[in-house]
mmCIF file of C-alpha atoms and ligand atoms in Angstrom:
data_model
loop_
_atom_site.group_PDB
_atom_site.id
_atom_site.type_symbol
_atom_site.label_atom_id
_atom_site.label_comp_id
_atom_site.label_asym_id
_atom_site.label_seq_id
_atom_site.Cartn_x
_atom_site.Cartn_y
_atom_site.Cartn_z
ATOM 1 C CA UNK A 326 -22.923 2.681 58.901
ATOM 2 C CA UNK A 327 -26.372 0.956 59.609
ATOM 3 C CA UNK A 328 -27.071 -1.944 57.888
ATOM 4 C CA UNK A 329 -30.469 -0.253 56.254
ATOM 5 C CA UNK A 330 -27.550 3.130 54.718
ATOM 6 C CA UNK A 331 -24.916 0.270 54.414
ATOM 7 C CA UNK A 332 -27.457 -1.680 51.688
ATOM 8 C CA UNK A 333 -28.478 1.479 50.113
ATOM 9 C CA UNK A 334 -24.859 2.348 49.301
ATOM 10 C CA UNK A 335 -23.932 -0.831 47.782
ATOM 11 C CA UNK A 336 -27.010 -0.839 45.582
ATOM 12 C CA UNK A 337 -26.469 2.930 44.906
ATOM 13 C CA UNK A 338 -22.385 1.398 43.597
ATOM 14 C CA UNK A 339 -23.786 -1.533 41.892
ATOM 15 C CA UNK A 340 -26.108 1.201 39.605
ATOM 16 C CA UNK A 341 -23.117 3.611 39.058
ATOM 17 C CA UNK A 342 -20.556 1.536 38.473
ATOM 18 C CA UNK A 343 -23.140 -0.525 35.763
ATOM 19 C CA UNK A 344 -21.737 0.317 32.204
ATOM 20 C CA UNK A 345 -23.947 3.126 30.648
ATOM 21 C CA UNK A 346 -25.168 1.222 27.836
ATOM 22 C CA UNK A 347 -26.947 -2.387 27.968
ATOM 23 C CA UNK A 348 -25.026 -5.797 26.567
ATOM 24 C CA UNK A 349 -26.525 -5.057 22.911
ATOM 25 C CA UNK A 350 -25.790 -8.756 21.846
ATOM 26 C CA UNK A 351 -26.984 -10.497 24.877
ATOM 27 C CA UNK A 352 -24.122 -13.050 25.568
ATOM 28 C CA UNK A 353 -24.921 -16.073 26.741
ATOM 29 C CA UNK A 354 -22.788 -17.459 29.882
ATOM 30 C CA UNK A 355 -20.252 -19.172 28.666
ATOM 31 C CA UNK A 356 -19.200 -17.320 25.510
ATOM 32 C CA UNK A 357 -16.453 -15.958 24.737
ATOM 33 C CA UNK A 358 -17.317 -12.212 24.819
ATOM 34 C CA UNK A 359 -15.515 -10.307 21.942
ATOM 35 C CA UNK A 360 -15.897 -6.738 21.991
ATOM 36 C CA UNK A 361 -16.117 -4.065 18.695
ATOM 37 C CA UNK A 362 -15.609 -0.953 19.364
ATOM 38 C CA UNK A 363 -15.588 1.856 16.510
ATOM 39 C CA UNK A 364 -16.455 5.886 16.193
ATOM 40 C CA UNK A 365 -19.330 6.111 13.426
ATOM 41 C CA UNK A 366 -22.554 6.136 13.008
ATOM 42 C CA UNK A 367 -24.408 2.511 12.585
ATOM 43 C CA UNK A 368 -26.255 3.187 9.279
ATOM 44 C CA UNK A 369 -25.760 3.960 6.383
ATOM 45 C CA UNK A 370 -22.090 4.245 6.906
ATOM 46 C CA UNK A 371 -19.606 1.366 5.392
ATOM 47 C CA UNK A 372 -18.059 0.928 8.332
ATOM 48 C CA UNK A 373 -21.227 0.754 10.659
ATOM 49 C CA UNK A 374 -23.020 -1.292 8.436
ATOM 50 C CA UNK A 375 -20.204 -3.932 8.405
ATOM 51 C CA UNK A 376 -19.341 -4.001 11.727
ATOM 52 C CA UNK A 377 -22.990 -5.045 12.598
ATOM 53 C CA UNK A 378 -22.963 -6.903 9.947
ATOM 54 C CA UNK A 379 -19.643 -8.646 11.881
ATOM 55 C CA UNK A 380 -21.109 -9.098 14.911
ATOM 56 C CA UNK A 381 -24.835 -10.548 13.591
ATOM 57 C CA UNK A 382 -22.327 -13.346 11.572
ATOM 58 C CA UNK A 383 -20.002 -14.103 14.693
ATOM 59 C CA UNK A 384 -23.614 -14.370 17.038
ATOM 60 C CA UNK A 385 -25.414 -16.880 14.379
ATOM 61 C CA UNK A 386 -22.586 -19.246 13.394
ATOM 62 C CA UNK A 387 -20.356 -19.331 16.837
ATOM 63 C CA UNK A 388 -23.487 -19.207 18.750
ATOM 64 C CA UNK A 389 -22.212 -20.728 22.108
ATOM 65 C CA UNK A 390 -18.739 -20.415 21.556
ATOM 66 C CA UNK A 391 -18.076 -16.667 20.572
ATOM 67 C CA UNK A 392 -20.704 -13.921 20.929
ATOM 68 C CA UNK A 393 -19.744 -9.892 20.073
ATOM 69 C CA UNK A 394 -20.955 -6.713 21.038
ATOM 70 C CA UNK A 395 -20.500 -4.101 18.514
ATOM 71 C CA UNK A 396 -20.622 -0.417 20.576
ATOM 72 C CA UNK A 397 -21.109 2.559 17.663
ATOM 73 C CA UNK A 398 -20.119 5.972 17.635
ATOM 74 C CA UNK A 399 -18.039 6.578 20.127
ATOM 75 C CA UNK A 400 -20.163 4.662 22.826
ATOM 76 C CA UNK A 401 -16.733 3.376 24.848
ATOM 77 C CA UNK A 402 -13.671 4.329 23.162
ATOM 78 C CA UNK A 403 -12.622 6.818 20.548
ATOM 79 C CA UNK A 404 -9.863 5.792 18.568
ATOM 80 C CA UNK A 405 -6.846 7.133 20.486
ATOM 81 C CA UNK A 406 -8.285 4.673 23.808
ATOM 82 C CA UNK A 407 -9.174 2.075 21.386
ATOM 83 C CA UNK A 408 -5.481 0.689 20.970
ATOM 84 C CA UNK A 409 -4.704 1.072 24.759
ATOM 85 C CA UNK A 410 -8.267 -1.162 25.316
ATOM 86 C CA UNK A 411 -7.197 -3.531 22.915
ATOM 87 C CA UNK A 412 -3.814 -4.283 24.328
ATOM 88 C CA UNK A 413 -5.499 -4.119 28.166
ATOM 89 C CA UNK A 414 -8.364 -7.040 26.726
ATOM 90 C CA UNK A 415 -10.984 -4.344 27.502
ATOM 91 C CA UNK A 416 -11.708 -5.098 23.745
ATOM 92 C CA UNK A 417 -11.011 -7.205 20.895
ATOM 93 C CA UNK A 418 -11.637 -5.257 17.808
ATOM 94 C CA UNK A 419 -11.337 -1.903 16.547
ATOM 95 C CA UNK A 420 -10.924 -0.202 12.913
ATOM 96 C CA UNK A 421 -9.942 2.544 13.289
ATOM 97 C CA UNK A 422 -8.817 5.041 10.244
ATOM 98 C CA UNK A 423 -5.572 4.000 8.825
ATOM 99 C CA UNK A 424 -4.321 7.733 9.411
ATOM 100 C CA UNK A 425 -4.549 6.983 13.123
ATOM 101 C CA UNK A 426 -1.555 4.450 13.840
ATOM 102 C CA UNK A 427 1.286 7.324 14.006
ATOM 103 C CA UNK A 428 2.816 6.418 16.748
ATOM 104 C CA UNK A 429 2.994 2.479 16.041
ATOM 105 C CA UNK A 430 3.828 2.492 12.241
ATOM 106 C CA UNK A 431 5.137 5.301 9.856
ATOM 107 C CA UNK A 432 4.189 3.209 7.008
ATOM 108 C CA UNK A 433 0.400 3.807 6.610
ATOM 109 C CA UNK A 434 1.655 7.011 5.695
ATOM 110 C CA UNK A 435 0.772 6.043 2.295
ATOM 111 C CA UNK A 436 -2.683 6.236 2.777
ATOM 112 C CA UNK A 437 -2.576 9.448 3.173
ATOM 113 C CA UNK A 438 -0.339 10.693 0.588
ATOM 114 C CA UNK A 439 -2.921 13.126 -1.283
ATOM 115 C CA UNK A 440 -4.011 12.129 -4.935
ATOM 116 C CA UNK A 441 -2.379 8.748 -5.083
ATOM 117 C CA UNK A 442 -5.363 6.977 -5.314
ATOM 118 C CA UNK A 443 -7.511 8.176 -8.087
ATOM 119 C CA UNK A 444 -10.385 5.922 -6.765
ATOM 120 C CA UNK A 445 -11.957 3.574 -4.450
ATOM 121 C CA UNK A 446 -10.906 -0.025 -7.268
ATOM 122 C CA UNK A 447 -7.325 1.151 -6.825
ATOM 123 C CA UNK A 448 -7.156 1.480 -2.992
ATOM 124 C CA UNK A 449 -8.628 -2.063 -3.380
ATOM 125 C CA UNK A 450 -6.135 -3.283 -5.795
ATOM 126 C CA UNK A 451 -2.864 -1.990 -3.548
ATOM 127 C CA UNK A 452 -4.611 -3.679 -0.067
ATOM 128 C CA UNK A 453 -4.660 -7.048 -2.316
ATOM 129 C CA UNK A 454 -1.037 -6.285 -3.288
ATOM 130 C CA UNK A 455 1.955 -8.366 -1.601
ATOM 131 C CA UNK A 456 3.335 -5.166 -0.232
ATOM 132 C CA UNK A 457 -0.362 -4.202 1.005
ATOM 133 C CA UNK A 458 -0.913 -7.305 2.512
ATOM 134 C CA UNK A 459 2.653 -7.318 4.190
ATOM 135 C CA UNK A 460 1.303 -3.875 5.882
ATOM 136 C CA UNK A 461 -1.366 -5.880 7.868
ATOM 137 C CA UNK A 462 1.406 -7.330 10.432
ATOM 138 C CA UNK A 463 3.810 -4.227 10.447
ATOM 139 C CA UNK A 464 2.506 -3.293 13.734
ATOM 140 C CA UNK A 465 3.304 -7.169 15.562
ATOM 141 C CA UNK A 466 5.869 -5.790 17.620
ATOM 142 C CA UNK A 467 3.619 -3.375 19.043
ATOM 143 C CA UNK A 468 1.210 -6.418 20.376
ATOM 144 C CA UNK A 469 -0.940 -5.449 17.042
ATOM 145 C CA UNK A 470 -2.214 -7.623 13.891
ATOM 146 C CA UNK A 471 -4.242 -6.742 11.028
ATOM 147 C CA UNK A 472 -7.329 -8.411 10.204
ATOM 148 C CA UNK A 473 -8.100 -6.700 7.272
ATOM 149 C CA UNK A 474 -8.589 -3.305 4.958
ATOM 150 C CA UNK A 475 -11.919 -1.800 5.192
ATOM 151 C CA UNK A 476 -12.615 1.022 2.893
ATOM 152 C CA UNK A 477 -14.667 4.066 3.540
ATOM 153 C CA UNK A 478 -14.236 6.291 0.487
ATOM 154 C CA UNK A 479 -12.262 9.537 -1.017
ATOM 155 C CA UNK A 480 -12.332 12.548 1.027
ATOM 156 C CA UNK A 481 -13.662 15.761 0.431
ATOM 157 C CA UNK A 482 -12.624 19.203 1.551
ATOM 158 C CA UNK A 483 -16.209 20.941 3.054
ATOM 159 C CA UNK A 484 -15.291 24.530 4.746
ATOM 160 C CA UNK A 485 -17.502 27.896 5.932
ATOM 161 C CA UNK A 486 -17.063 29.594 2.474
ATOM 162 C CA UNK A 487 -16.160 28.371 -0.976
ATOM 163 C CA UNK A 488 -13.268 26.171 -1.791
ATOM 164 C CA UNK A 489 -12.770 26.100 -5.481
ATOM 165 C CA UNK A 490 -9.118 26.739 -5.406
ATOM 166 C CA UNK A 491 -6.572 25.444 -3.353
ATOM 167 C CA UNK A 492 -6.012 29.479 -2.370
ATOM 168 C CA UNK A 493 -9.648 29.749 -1.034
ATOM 169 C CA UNK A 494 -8.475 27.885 2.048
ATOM 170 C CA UNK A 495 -5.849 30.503 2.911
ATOM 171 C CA UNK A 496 -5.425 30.876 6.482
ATOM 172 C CA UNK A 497 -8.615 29.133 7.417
ATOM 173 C CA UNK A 498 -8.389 26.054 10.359
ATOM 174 C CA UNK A 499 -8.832 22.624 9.244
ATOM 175 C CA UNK A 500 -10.084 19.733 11.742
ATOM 176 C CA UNK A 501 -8.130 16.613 10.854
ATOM 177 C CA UNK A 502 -7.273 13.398 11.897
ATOM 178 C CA UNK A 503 -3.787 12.513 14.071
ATOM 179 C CA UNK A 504 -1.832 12.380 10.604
ATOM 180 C CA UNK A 505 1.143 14.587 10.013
ATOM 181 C CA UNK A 506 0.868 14.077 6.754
ATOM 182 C CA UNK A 507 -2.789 15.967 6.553
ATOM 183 C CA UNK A 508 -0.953 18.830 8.498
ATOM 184 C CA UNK A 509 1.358 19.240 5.700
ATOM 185 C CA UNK A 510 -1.275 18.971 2.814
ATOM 186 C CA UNK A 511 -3.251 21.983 4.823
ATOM 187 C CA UNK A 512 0.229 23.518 4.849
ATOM 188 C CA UNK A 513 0.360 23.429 1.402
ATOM 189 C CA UNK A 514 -2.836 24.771 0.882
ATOM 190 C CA UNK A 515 -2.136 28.099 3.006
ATOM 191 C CA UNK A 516 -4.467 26.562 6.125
ATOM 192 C CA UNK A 517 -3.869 25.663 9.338
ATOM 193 C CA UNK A 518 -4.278 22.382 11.140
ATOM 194 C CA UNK A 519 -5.972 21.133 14.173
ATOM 195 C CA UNK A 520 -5.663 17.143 15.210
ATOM 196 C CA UNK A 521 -9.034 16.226 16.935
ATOM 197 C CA UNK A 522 -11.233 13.506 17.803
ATOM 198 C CA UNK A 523 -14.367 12.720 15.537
ATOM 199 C CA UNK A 524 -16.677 13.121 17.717
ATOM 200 C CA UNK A 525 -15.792 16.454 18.491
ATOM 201 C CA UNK A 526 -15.920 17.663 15.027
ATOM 202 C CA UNK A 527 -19.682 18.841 14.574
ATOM 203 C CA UNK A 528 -18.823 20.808 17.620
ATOM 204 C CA UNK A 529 -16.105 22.822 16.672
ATOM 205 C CA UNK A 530 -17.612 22.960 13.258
ATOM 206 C CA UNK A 531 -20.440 24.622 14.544
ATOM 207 C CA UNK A 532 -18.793 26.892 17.140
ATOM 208 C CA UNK A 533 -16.157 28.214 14.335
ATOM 209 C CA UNK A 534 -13.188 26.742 16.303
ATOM 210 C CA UNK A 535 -12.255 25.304 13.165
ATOM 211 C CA UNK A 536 -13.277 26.643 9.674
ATOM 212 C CA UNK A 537 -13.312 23.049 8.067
ATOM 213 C CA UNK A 538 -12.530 19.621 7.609
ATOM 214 C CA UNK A 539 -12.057 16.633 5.447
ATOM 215 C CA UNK A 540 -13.560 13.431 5.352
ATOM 216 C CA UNK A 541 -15.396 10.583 2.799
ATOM 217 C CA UNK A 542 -19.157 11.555 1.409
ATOM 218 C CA UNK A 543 -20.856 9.109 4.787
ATOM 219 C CA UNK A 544 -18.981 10.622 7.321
ATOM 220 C CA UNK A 545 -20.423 14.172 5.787
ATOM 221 C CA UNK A 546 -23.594 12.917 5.653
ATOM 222 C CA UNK A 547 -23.805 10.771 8.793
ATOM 223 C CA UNK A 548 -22.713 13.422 11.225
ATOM 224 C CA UNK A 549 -24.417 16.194 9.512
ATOM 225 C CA UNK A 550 -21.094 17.832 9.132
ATOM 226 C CA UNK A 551 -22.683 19.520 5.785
ATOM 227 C CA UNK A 552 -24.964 21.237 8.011
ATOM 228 C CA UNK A 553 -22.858 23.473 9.746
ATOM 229 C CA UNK A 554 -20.757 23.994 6.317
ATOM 230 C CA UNK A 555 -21.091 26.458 3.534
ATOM 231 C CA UNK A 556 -20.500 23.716 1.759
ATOM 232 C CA UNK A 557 -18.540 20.425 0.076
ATOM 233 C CA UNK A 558 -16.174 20.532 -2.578
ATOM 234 C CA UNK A 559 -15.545 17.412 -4.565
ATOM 235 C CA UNK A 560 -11.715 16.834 -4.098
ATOM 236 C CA UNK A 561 -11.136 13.182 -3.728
ATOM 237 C CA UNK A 562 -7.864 14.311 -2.659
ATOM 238 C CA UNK A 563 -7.202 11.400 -0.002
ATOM 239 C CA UNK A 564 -8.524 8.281 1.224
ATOM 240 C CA UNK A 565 -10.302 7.104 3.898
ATOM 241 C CA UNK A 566 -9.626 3.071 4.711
ATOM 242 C CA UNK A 567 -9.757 1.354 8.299
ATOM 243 C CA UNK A 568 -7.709 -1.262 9.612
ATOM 244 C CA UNK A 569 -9.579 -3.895 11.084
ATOM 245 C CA UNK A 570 -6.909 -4.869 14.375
ATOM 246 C CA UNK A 571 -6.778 -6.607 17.095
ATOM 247 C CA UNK A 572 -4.386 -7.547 19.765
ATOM 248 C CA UNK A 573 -1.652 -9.808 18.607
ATOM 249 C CA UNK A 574 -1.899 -12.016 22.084
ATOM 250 C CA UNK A 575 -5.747 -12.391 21.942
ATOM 251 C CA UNK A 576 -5.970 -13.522 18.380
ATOM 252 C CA UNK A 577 -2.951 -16.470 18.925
ATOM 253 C CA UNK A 578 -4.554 -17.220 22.496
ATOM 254 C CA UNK A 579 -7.670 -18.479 20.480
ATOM 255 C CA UNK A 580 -8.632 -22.413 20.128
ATOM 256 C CA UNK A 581 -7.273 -22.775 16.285
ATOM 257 C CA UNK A 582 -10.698 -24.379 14.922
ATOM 258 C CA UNK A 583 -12.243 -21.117 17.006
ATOM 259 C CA UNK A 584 -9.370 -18.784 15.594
ATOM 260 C CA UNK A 585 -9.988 -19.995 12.087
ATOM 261 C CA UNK A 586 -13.750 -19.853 11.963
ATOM 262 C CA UNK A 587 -13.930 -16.418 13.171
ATOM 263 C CA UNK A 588 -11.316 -15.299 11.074
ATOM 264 C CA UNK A 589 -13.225 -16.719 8.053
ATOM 265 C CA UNK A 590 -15.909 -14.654 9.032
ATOM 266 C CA UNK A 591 -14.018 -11.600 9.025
ATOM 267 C CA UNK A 592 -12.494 -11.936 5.490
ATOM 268 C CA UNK A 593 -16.016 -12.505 4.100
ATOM 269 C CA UNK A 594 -17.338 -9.532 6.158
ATOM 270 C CA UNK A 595 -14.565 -7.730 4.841
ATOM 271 C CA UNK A 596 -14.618 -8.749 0.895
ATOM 272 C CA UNK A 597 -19.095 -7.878 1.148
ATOM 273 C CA UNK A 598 -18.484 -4.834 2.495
ATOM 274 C CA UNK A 599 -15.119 -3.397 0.308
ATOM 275 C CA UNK A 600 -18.096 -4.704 -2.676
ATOM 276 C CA UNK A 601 -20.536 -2.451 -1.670
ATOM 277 C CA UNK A 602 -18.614 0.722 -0.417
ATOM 278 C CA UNK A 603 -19.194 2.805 -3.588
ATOM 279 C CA UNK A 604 -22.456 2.260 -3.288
ATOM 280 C CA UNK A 605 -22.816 3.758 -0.249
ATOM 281 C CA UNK A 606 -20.835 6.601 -0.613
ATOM 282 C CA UNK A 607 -22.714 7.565 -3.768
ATOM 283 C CA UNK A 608 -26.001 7.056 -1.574
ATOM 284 C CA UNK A 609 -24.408 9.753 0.985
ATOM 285 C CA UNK A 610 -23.656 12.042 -1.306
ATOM 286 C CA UNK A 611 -26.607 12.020 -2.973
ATOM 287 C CA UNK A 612 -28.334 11.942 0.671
ATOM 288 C CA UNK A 613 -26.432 15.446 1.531
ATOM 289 C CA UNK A 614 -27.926 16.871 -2.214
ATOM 290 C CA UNK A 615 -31.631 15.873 -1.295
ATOM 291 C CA UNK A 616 -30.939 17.204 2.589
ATOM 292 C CA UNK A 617 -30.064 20.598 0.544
ATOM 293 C CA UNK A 618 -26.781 20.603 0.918
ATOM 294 C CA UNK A 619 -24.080 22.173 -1.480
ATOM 295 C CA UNK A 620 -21.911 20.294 -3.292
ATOM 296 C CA UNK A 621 -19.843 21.991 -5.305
ATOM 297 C CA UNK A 622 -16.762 20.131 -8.605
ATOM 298 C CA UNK A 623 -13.928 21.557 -9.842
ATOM 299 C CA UNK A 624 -13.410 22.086 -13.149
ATOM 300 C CA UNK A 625 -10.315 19.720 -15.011
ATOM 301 C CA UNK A 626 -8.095 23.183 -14.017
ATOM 302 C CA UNK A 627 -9.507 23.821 -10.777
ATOM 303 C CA UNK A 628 -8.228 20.261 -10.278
ATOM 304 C CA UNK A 629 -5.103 20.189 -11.520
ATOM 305 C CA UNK A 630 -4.896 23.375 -8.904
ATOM 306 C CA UNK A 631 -5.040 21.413 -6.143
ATOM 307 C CA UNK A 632 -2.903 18.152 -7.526
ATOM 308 C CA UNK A 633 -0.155 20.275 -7.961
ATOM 309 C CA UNK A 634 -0.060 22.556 -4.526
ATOM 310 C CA UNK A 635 -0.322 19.350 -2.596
ATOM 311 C CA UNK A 636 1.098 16.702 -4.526
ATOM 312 C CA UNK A 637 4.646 17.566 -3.269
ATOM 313 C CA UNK A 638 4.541 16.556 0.540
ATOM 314 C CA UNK A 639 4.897 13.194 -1.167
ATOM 315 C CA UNK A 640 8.541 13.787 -0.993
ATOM 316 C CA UNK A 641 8.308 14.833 2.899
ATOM 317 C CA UNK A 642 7.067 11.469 3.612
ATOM 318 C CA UNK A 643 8.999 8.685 1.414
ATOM 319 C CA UNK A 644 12.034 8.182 4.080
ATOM 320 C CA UNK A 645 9.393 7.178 6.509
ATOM 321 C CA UNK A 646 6.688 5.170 4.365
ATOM 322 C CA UNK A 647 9.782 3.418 1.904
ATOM 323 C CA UNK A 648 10.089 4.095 -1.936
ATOM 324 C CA UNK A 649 9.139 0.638 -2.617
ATOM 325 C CA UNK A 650 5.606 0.984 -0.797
ATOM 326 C CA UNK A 651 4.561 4.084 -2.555
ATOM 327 C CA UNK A 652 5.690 2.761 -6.031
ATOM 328 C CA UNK A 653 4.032 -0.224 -5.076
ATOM 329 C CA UNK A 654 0.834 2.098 -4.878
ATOM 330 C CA UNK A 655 1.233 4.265 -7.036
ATOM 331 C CA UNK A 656 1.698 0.805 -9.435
ATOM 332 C CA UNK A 657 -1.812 -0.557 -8.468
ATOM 333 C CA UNK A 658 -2.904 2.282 -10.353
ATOM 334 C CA UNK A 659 -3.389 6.080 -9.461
HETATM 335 C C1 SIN B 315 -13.831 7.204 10.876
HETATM 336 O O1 SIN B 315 -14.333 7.204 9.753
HETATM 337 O O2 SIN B 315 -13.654 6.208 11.542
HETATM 338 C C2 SIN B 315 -13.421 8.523 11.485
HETATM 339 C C3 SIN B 315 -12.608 9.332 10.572
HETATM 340 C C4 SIN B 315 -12.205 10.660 11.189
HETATM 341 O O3 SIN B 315 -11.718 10.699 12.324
HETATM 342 O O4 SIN B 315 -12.361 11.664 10.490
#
């Protein structure tokens, strides 16, 4: 190769091989680089809002020590590559949904159970808990420790007709997260189940390859998912919460005075934004209602409906979660 081709090609690697999105912190040389990565959308979404909220604390007070970059939406990693990156140091932080950690732990099962949690205070109360803070390091022998709960909000059922009963979603296909207990609630309910990635859900909304999905009142919102929905019915059958993680070797690698200011900043990050998450979940749902979405409530029976068709996968999942976790839930008040 001439030296004049030989010059372009390098230049022509150096471009491609360039990460397709800019350092959005600007790291200074020197820092410690500490990399967020997460699947929603940056406003107006709990989760978004806090993690910048994360990285703008970490940037101001560790300034020259510790510096992250917080990538949105599914700009590197969804949540499946998320725990391989962490473990691999490609990043340091992820929170992903709680219904996501299947194949390390059995016990965030709870989570999941549907109607255990009759609102967003008494998610709060069992992540205080001893046994919910005893769930943050379940996952250590998988190279994994928990930082923190970060809540999102109830879930809703949205679909391409009317769901008023749990017998309107007869044999339609719900999108929902890698949780085996969702596929048995949809069981219950006469649907079928398909485990995909967020970011893939507006498409296969939209293109009918699956008739509906579930999800808190900001994910609705943020990804338009009421859009391409007849519309959302007010279930607050589940809930959504995150675990903040990281890898178990990176966070006991870290200076202690380093280790323990950073981890003061998470817990603060974490207590602000578990304050303000109603908030913003009533702000989404009202957001969908002034977008002209439809929002439909059930009626005390139309409730009761759906408690009682999927309250018993409960009993499908208590070998694997423990008795003593779920009473300890079901004791911080459902
Ligand atoms: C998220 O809120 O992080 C995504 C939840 C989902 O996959 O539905």
């Amino acid at each position: 190769m001439n030296k004049l081709l030989g010059a372009a090609s390098a230049l022509a690697i150096t471009m491609f091989a360039a990460p397709a999105f800019a350092d959005p912190a600007g790291c200074d040389d020197g820092e410690m680089v500490i990399k967020f990565s997460h699947v929603v959308a940056e406003k107006g979404h709990p989760k978004g809002e806090a993690a910048k909220q994360f990285g703008e604390r970490v940037n101001q007070e560790m300034e020259g020590t510790a510096c992250m970059e917080v990538y949105p939406n599914t700009t590197l990693y969804d949540d499946d590559k998320v725990m391989e990156a962490l473990l691999l140091g490609d990043v340091q932080i992820a929170a992903p949904s709680l219904s996501k950690f299947e194949a390390y732990t059995l016990k965030y099962r709870v989570f999941d159970l549907p109607f255990l949690f009759a609102s967003l205070d008494t998610v709060n109360a069992f992540t205080q808990s001893d046994t919910g803070k005893s769930l943050l390091t379940v996952m250590e022998d998988e190279g994994y420790t928990g930082l923190g709960y970060w809540l999102s909000g109830l879930k809703q059922f949205s679909a391409s007709k009317p769901l008023l009963l749990p017998s309107d979603a007869n044999g339609l296909k719900f999108r929902i997260q890698t949780s085996d207990v969702a596929n048995a609630m949809i069981n219950a309910i006469g649907g079928s189940a398909q485990k995909l990635a967020f970011s893939e859900v507006y498409g296969a909304l939209q293109t009918g390859v699956v008739d509906g999905q579930e999800n808190s009142w900001c994910n609705i919102y943020t990804q338009k998912f009421f859009e391409v929905q007849d519309g959302v019915t007010e279930t607050n059958h589940q809930t959504l919460a995150y675990l903040l993680v990281t890898s178990t070797e990176w966070l006991e690698g870290l200076d202690p005075a380093v280790r323990e200011q950073f981890l003061k900043i998470a817990d603060d990050v974490t207590q602000a934004a578990n304050a303000d998450v109603a908030n913003k979940e009533a702000a989404c749902r009202q957001n969908i209602l002034d977008a002209g979405g439809t929002i439909r409530e059930l009626t005390p029976e139309q409730r009761t409906e759906w408690v009682s068709t999927m309250k018993p996968v409960w009993a499908e999942f208590e070998g694997d979660i423990g008795k003593d976790v779920i009473d300890a839930a079901v004791a911080s008040g459902s």
